[in-house]
Short mmCIF file of C-alpha atoms in Angstrom, two decimals:
data_model
loop_
_atom_site.label_atom_id
_atom_site.label_comp_id
_atom_site.label_asym_id
_atom_site.label_seq_id
_atom_site.Cartn_x
_atom_site.Cartn_y
_atom_site.Cartn_z
CA ASN A 1 48.70 114.12 46.53
CA ALA A 2 52.17 112.71 45.43
CA GLY A 3 53.35 115.28 47.85
CA VAL A 4 57.05 115.66 47.48
CA THR A 5 58.79 114.19 43.90
CA GLN A 6 62.39 114.40 43.06
CA THR A 7 63.95 113.61 40.29
CA PRO A 8 66.49 111.48 39.28
CA LYS A 9 66.51 108.72 41.89
CA PHE A 10 69.95 107.82 41.07
CA GLN A 11 72.85 109.71 39.05
CA VAL A 12 76.49 109.12 38.37
CA LEU A 13 78.56 112.65 37.19
CA LYS A 14 82.40 112.91 36.11
CA THR A 15 84.03 115.44 38.09
CA GLY A 16 83.48 119.24 36.31
CA GLN A 17 80.16 118.04 35.04
CA SER A 18 76.67 119.96 35.60
CA MET A 19 73.43 118.86 36.51
CA THR A 20 70.01 120.27 37.88
CA LEU A 21 68.26 118.19 40.30
CA GLN A 22 64.34 118.82 40.76
CA CYS A 23 62.05 119.15 43.05
CA ALA A 24 57.78 120.06 43.21
CA GLN A 25 55.52 119.46 45.78
CA ASP A 26 51.46 119.41 45.61
CA MET A 27 51.24 120.05 48.73
CA ASN A 28 50.76 124.63 48.48
CA HIS A 29 53.71 124.20 50.74
CA ASN A 30 55.19 128.69 51.36
CA SER A 31 59.04 126.80 52.23
CA MET A 32 60.97 124.46 50.06
CA TYR A 33 64.40 123.11 51.48
CA TRP A 34 67.41 121.22 50.28
CA TYR A 35 69.69 119.09 52.44
CA ARG A 36 72.11 116.98 51.54
CA GLN A 37 72.99 113.30 54.16
CA ASP A 38 76.25 111.87 54.27
CA PRO A 39 77.21 109.30 56.81
CA GLY A 40 77.68 110.31 60.02
CA MET A 41 76.40 113.45 59.22
CA GLY A 42 72.74 113.88 59.47
CA LEU A 43 70.61 115.93 57.09
CA ARG A 44 72.58 119.04 56.10
CA LEU A 45 70.86 122.13 55.04
CA ILE A 46 72.38 123.31 51.95
CA TYR A 47 69.50 126.13 50.43
CA TYR A 48 66.07 127.07 50.98
CA SER A 49 63.55 129.20 49.78
CA ALA A 50 61.08 131.28 52.00
CA SER A 51 58.73 131.71 49.55
CA GLU A 52 57.84 131.98 45.72
CA GLY A 53 60.79 134.27 44.22
CA THR A 54 63.05 134.01 47.11
CA THR A 55 66.15 131.77 47.87
CA ASP A 56 68.77 132.08 51.14
CA LYS A 57 72.12 129.70 52.06
CA GLY A 58 71.87 127.49 55.08
CA GLU A 59 74.63 126.12 56.38
CA VAL A 60 76.65 123.81 53.16
CA PRO A 61 75.87 126.58 50.18
CA ASN A 62 79.43 126.38 48.75
CA GLY A 63 78.75 124.89 45.37
CA TYR A 64 75.48 124.64 44.59
CA ASN A 65 73.03 127.42 43.41
CA VAL A 66 68.96 127.21 43.25
CA SER A 67 66.12 128.26 41.83
CA ARG A 68 62.39 128.63 42.85
CA LEU A 69 60.52 128.79 39.24
CA ASN A 70 57.41 129.02 41.44
CA LYS A 71 55.26 127.97 44.21
CA ARG A 72 55.64 124.28 43.19
CA GLU A 73 59.31 124.18 41.94
CA PHE A 74 62.31 124.63 43.83
CA SER A 75 65.58 122.87 41.53
CA LEU A 76 69.67 122.66 43.17
CA ARG A 77 72.41 122.99 41.07
CA LEU A 78 75.39 121.91 40.27
CA GLU A 79 77.79 123.85 37.48
CA SER A 80 80.93 122.02 38.47
CA ALA A 81 80.72 118.68 40.16
CA ALA A 82 83.89 117.67 42.66
CA PRO A 83 83.39 114.19 44.65
CA SER A 84 82.79 115.69 48.03
CA GLN A 85 79.22 116.54 46.60
CA THR A 86 78.73 112.95 46.46
CA SER A 87 75.82 112.44 48.69
CA VAL A 88 72.14 111.65 49.02
CA TYR A 89 69.64 115.00 48.45
CA PHE A 90 66.41 115.22 49.80
CA CYS A 91 64.13 118.18 48.83
CA ALA A 92 61.88 119.25 51.55
CA SER A 93 58.64 121.54 51.70
CA SER A 94 56.39 122.81 54.43
CA HIS A 95 53.36 125.07 55.91
CA PHE A 96 56.21 127.66 57.28
CA SER A 97 56.40 131.25 56.50
CA GLY A 98 57.12 133.10 59.56
CA GLY A 99 56.52 132.56 63.36
CA TYR A 100 56.61 129.29 64.78
CA THR A 101 58.67 126.04 62.63
CA ASP A 102 56.14 123.29 61.93
CA THR A 103 56.75 120.23 59.87
CA GLN A 104 58.86 119.44 57.07
CA TYR A 105 57.31 116.60 54.53
CA PHE A 106 61.11 114.87 52.53
CA GLY A 107 60.80 113.72 48.93
CA PRO A 108 62.14 109.63 48.49
CA GLY A 109 65.86 111.53 47.51
CA THR A 110 68.60 111.84 44.47
CA ARG A 111 71.33 109.78 45.39
CA LEU A 112 74.45 111.46 43.64
CA THR A 113 77.69 110.08 42.40
CA VAL A 114 80.69 112.00 41.56
CA LEU A 115 83.77 110.27 40.32
CA GLY B 1 75.90 128.32 65.56
CA GLU B 2 73.29 124.77 67.18
CA ASN B 3 74.68 121.88 67.46
CA VAL B 4 72.48 118.24 68.21
CA GLU B 5 74.71 115.53 69.05
CA GLN B 6 72.30 112.13 69.36
CA HIS B 7 73.44 109.09 71.16
CA PRO B 8 73.48 106.02 70.56
CA SER B 9 74.51 105.49 67.22
CA THR B 10 73.05 102.64 66.69
CA LEU B 11 70.80 100.19 69.26
CA SER B 12 69.61 96.98 68.84
CA VAL B 13 66.62 95.76 71.11
CA GLN B 14 64.92 92.47 71.21
CA GLU B 15 60.83 92.99 70.21
CA GLY B 16 58.92 93.79 73.15
CA ASP B 17 61.25 96.09 74.74
CA SER B 18 61.49 99.88 75.18
CA ALA B 19 64.10 101.72 73.23
CA VAL B 20 65.54 104.74 74.41
CA ILE B 21 67.38 107.57 72.40
CA LYS B 22 69.01 111.00 73.41
CA CYS B 23 69.45 114.09 72.37
CA THR B 24 71.33 117.18 73.58
CA TYR B 25 71.57 121.03 72.10
CA SER B 26 73.65 123.82 72.25
CA ASP B 27 71.13 127.04 71.96
CA SER B 28 69.65 127.46 74.48
CA ALA B 29 66.61 129.42 72.44
CA SER B 30 65.97 126.07 70.95
CA ASN B 31 62.07 125.41 70.84
CA TYR B 32 60.93 123.02 68.36
CA PHE B 33 62.15 119.61 67.93
CA PRO B 34 60.98 116.80 66.14
CA TRP B 35 61.88 113.52 65.45
CA TYR B 36 62.10 111.84 62.39
CA LYS B 37 61.63 108.27 61.18
CA GLN B 38 63.86 106.91 57.96
CA GLU B 39 62.79 103.27 56.79
CA LEU B 40 65.16 102.50 53.84
CA GLY B 41 66.18 103.80 50.24
CA LYS B 42 62.67 106.98 51.87
CA GLY B 43 63.00 109.66 53.20
CA PRO B 44 62.53 111.39 56.47
CA GLN B 45 58.85 111.27 57.72
CA LEU B 46 57.73 113.09 61.39
CA ILE B 47 56.54 110.97 63.79
CA ILE B 48 56.15 113.54 66.91
CA ASP B 49 57.69 116.73 67.88
CA ILE B 50 57.58 118.97 70.57
CA ARG B 51 57.78 122.31 71.53
CA SER B 52 59.90 124.31 74.61
CA ASN B 53 56.21 125.22 76.27
CA VAL B 54 55.62 121.27 76.64
CA GLY B 55 57.48 118.66 79.10
CA GLU B 56 56.42 115.25 77.67
CA LYS B 57 54.06 114.21 74.74
CA LYS B 58 53.10 110.98 73.56
CA ASP B 59 51.40 109.48 70.92
CA GLN B 60 50.56 105.49 71.68
CA ARG B 61 53.53 103.75 71.79
CA ILE B 62 56.33 106.42 71.29
CA ALA B 63 56.71 109.34 73.49
CA VAL B 64 59.12 113.07 73.92
CA THR B 65 60.76 114.33 76.76
CA LEU B 66 62.63 117.69 76.87
CA ASN B 67 64.71 118.93 79.91
CA LYS B 68 65.50 122.72 78.58
CA THR B 69 67.18 123.18 82.06
CA ALA B 70 69.81 120.12 80.52
CA LYS B 71 69.29 120.71 76.97
CA HIS B 72 68.37 117.83 76.47
CA PHE B 73 65.36 115.40 74.83
CA SER B 74 64.44 111.63 74.27
CA LEU B 75 62.65 109.45 72.17
CA HIS B 76 61.46 106.50 74.03
CA ILE B 77 59.33 103.58 71.90
CA THR B 78 57.81 100.99 74.03
CA GLU B 79 56.64 97.22 72.97
CA THR B 80 59.51 97.89 70.19
CA GLN B 81 58.07 95.79 66.83
CA PRO B 82 59.88 94.95 64.07
CA GLU B 83 58.53 97.51 61.75
CA ASP B 84 60.04 100.06 64.05
CA SER B 85 63.70 98.69 62.77
CA ALA B 86 64.90 102.08 60.53
CA VAL B 87 66.86 105.25 61.34
CA TYR B 88 65.48 108.25 63.46
CA PHE B 89 66.99 111.59 64.22
CA CYS B 90 66.58 114.35 66.37
CA ALA B 91 66.14 117.85 65.42
CA ALA B 92 66.01 121.53 67.28
CA SER B 93 64.53 124.33 65.55
CA THR B 94 64.90 128.08 67.57
CA GLY B 95 62.30 128.80 65.17
CA GLY B 96 62.72 130.02 61.76
CA PHE B 97 64.47 127.87 58.87
CA LYS B 98 66.64 126.46 59.35
CA THR B 99 66.49 123.05 61.11
CA ILE B 100 69.99 120.87 62.32
CA PHE B 101 69.51 117.29 62.73
CA GLY B 102 71.23 114.92 64.88
CA ALA B 103 73.68 112.28 63.15
CA GLY B 104 71.34 109.69 62.99
CA THR B 105 70.51 106.34 64.54
CA ARG B 106 70.02 103.05 63.49
CA LEU B 107 67.75 101.02 65.22
CA PHE B 108 66.90 97.36 64.82
CA VAL B 109 64.24 95.44 66.57
CA LYS B 110 64.72 92.20 66.78
CA ALA B 111 62.16 89.45 66.58
#
């Protein structure tokens, strides 16, 4: 099992450009998440998807859109990148579909720089 | 909303010593408290977790304690080794899909 995979690993954008970060999991998990990690701030939830076809806002959703393409894949799109979106982005997945919160499994991350 | 504070931000110990990282949370409804370890260039990985109906949990050299009254939980690593060097995150969840993370502790274990 590859677990959670993310592409690309690194990306540099100019202000105003758009891009999509890809995430896939092979653990048959129901839930998937997108976080951003900034120095001194831990991980903050951008969006999550409880199941295929559903998405919901997290703590910091402004400037982002997501798509849960199928059970395996969950993409994050920046329509018009801004320097404030320079960060490391992590995708995660878990079995959770209601009831007790459970373990989240994280991908290796995408380091994004917006100039 | 929920807030999780984590201390210290940096911790340096000698190999073989113990390390303790402390977190406090604000929402008394929190019932799940995971700890993640993040090595350089990798994503966080769960090392231990505890639920609110338990006061302490241990897994080999790692233990977590929870004080619900004080809204405080801690990670204890005994007999530290150089491979324990990493960033550690505490987190809290009230159930559901949202987990709030602390800012992280960078642990250095000196050989």
